[in-house]
Structures are given as structure tokens and as C-alpha cells.
PDB file of C-alpha atoms in Angstrom:
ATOM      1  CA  UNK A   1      12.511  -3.658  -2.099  1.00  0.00           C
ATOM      2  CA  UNK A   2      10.348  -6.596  -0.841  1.00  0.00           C
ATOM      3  CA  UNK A   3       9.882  -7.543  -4.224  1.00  0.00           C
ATOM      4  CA  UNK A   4      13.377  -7.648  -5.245  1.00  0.00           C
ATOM      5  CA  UNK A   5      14.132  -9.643  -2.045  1.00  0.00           C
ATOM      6  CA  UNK A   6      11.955 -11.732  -2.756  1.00  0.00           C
ATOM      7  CA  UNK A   7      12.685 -12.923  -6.227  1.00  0.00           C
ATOM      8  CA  UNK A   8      16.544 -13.609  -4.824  1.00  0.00           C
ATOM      9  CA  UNK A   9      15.546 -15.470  -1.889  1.00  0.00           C
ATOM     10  CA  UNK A  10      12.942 -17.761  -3.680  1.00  0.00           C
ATOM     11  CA  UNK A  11      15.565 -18.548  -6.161  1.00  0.00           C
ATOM     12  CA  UNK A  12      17.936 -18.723  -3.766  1.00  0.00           C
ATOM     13  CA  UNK A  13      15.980 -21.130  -1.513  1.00  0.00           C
ATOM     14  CA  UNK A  14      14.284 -23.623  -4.167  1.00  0.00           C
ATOM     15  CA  UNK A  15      17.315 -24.251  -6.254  1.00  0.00           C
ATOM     16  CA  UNK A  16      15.214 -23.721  -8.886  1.00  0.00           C
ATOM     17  CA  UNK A  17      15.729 -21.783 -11.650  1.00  0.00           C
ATOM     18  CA  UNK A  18      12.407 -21.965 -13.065  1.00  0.00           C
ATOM     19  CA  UNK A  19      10.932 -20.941  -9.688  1.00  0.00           C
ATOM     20  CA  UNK A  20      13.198 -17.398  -9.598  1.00  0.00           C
ATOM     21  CA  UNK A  21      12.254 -16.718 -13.004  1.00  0.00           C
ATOM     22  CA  UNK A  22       8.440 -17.176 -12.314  1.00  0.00           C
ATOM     23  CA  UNK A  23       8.833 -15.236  -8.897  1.00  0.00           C
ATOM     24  CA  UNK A  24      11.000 -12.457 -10.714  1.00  0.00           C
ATOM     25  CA  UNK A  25       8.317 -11.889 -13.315  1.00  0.00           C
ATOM     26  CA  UNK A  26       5.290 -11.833 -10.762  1.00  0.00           C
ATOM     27  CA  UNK A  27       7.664  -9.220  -8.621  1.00  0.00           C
ATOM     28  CA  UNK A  28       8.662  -7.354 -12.010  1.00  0.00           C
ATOM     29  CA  UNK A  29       4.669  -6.853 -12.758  1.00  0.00           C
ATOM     30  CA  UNK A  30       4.435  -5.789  -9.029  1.00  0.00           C
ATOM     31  CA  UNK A  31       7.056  -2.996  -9.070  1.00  0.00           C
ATOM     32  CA  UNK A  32       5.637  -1.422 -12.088  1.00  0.00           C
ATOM     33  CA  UNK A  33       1.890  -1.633 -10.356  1.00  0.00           C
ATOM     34  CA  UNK A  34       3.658  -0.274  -7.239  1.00  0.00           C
ATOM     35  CA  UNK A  35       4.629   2.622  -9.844  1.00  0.00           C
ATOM     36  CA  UNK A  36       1.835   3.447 -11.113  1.00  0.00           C
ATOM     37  CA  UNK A  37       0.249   6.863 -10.507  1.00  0.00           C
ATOM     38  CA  UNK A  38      -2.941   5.234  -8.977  1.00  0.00           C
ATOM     39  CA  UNK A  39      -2.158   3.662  -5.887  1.00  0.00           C
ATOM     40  CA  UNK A  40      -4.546   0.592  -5.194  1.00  0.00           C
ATOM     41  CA  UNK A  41      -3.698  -0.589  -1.618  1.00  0.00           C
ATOM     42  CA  UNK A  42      -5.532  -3.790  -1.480  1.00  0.00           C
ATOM     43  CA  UNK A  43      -3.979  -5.150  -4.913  1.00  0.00           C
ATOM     44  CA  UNK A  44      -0.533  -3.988  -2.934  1.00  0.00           C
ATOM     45  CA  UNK A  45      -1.154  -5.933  -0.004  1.00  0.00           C
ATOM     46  CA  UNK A  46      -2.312  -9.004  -1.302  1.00  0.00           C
ATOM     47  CA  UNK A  47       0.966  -8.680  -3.619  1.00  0.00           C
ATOM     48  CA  UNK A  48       2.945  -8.664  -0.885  1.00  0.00           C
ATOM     49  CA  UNK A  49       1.657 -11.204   0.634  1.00  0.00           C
ATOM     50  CA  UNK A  50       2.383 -14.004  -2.809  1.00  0.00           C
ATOM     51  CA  UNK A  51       5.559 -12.696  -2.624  1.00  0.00           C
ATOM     52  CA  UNK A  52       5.884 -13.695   1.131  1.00  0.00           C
ATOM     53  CA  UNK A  53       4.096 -17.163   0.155  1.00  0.00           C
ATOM     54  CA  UNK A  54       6.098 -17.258  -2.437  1.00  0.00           C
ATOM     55  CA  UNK A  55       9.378 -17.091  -0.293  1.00  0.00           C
ATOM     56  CA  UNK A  56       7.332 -20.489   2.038  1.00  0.00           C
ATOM     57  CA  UNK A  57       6.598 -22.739  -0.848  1.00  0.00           C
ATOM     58  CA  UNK A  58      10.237 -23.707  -1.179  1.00  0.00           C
ATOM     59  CA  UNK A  59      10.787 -24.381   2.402  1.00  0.00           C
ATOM     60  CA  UNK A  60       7.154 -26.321   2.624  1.00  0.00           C
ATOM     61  CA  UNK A  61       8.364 -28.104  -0.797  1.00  0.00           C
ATOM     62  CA  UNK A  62      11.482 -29.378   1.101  1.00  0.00           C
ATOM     63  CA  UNK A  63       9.701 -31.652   3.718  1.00  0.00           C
ATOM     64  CA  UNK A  64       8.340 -31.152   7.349  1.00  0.00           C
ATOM     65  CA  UNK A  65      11.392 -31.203   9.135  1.00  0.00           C
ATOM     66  CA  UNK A  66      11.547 -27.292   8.316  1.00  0.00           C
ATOM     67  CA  UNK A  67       8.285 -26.517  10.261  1.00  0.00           C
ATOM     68  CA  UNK A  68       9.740 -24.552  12.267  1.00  0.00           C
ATOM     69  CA  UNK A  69      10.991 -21.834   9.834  1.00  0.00           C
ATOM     70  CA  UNK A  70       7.732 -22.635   8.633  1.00  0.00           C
ATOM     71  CA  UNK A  71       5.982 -21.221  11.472  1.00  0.00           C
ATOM     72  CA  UNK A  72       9.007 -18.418  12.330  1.00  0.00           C
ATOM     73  CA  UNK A  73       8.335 -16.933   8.701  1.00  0.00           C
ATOM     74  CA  UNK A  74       4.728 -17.390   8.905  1.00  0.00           C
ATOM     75  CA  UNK A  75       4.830 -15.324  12.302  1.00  0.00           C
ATOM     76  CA  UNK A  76       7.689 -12.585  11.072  1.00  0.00           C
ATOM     77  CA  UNK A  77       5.228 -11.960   7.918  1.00  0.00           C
ATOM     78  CA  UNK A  78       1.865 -11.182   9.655  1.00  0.00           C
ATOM     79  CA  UNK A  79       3.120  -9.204  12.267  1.00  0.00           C
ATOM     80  CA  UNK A  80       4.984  -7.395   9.244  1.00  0.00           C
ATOM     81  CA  UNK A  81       1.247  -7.114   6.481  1.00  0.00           C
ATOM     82  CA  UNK A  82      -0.017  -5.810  10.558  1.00  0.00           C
ATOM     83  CA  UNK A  83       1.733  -3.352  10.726  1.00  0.00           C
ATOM     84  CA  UNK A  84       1.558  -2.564   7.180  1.00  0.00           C
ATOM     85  CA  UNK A  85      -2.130  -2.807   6.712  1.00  0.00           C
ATOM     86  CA  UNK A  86      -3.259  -1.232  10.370  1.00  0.00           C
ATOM     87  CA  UNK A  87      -0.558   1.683  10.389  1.00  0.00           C
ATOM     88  CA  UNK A  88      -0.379   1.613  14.342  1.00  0.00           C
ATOM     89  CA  UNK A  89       2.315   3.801  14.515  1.00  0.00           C
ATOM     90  CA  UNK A  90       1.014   6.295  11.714  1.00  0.00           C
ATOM     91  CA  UNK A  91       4.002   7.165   9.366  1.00  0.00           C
ATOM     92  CA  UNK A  92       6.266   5.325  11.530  1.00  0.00           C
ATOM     93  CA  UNK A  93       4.442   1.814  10.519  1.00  0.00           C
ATOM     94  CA  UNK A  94       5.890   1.205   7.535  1.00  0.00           C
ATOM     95  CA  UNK A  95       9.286   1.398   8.500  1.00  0.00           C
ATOM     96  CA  UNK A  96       8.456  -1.157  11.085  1.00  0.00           C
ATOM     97  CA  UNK A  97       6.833  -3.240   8.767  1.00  0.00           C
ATOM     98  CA  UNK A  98      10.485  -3.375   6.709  1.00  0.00           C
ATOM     99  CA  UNK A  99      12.391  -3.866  10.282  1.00  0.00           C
ATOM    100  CA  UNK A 100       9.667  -6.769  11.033  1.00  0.00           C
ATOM    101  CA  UNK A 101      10.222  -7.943   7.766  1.00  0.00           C
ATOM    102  CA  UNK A 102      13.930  -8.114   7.800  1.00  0.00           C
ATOM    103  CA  UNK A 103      14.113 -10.287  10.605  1.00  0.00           C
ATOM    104  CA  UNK A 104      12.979 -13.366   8.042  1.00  0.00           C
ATOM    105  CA  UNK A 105      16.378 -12.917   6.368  1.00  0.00           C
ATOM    106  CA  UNK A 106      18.433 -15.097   8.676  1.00  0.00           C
ATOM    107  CA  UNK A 107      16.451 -17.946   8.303  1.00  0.00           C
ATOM    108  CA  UNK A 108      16.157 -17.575   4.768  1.00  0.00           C
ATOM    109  CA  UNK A 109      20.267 -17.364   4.512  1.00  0.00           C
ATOM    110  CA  UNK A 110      20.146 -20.347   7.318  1.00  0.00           C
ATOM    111  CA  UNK A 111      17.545 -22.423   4.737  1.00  0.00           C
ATOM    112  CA  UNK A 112      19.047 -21.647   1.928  1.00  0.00           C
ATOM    113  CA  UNK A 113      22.440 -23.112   3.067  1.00  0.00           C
ATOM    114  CA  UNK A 114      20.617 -26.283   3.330  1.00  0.00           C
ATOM    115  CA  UNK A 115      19.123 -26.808  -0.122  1.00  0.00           C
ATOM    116  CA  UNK A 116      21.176 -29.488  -1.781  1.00  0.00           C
ATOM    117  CA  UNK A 117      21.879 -27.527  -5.623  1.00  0.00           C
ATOM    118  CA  UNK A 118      23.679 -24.578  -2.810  1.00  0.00           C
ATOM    119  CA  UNK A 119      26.239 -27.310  -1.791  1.00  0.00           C
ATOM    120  CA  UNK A 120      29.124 -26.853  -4.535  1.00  0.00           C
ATOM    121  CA  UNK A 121      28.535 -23.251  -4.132  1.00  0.00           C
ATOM    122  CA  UNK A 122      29.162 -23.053  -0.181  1.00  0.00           C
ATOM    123  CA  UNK A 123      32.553 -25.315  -1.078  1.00  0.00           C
ATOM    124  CA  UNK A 124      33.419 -23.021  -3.392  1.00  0.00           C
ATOM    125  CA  UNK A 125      32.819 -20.374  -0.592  1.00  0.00           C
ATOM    126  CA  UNK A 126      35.062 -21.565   2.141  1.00  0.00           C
ATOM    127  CA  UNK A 127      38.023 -22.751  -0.208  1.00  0.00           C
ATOM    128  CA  UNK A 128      38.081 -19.678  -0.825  1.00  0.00           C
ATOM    129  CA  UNK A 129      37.869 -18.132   2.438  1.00  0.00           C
ATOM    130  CA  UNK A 130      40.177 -20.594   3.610  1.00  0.00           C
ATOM    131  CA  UNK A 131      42.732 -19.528   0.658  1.00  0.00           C
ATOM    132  CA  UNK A 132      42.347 -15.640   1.612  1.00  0.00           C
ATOM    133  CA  UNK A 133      44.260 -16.243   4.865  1.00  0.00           C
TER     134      UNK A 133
END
């Protein structure tokens, strides 16, 4: 699921086509590792984190007024590979480490609003919103 998350919200926060396609085929080649019948931990870890980085890059491609989502993502993702790589709470970690994980999504949603190629798309949006009442 982080995978698949990840491919959207890189596309969805670069504007970039080109960058969702190149994220969606590292996050293809990580689902089928992921489904493989020899687990390899460390090659899973460090996959999730470029597909973390890989959801930054846009945001530090954009300029330095976005430091801090820079820092909030940067601080949502390693408590998140913590809990995923310690397993403090035993079998209860990894659920955690998705909760943890999920709380990056409003400030991707909030980024992504701000990307200029997402602008005739939110216009779209509320004309239509505004037409549904």
C-alpha cells in the first residue's frame, strides 16, 4: 500500500508525468519483491524509504519556502521506518508504522494543491462543486 501511495502522490505532487511513471515502475518492481517467497527485510526497508524520498524530491524541487513540509515529512517518515524497523510494540508495530505514516497525507493533499500544472484541475473541482448545489 505504501508503494501504491506513493506512486500517486509523487505524480500528484511534481506535476510531472515523467516523474509518476519513473516512481510507478520503481514501486511496481517493489511490490513484486515484496511478493516474493523470500522475504529480504533490509532490501524492504531501504525500498521504503526511496519511495518516501521519492514523495520529498518534488516538494525540495519546488523551492525553500516548503521547508517546513520538508521537515514535517522528514519527521512523520522516521518515526514511521522506527517503528517499522525496531518493532517496539511487537506485532502491533507495523500497524503503527501505517497510522504514523498516514499522517503525511494531509500535507501531501495540502502541497499538492499548490503545484501550478494542479491549478485547472482544482477550477474544474469547485465549478463543479459549486454547480452540485
Amino acid at each position: 500500500m505504501i508503494h501504491v501511495l506513493g506512486t500517486f502522490a509523487s505524480y500528484g505532487m511534481s506535476g510531472s508525468l515523467w516523474y509518476g511513471l519513473i516512481v510507478a515502475i520503481f514501486s511496481l518492481d517493489s511490490i513484486y519483491h515484496i511478493c516474493q517467497p523470500e522475504v529480504r527485510p533490509g532490501q524492504g526497508f531501504m525500498r521504503m524509504i526511496c519511495t518516501f524520498s521519492m514523495q520529498i524530491l518534488p516538494i525540495i524541487a519546488h523551492g525553500h519556502e516548503f521547508w517546513l513540509e520538508i521537515v514535517q515529512l522528514v519527521g512523520i517518515y522516521s518515526a514511521a521506518g522506527w517503528f517499522f524497523s525496531k518493532y517496539p510494540l511487537g506485532g502491533w508495530s507495523h500497524g503503527v508504522f501505517h497510522l504514523v505514516a498516514a499522517l503525511s497525507n494531509p500535507i501531501m493533499l495540502d502541497f499538492s494543491t499548490k503545484v501550478l500544472r494542479s491549478e485547472e484541475a482544482i477550477h474544474l473541482a469547485a465549478k463543479c462543486a459549486l454547480m452540485a448545489r
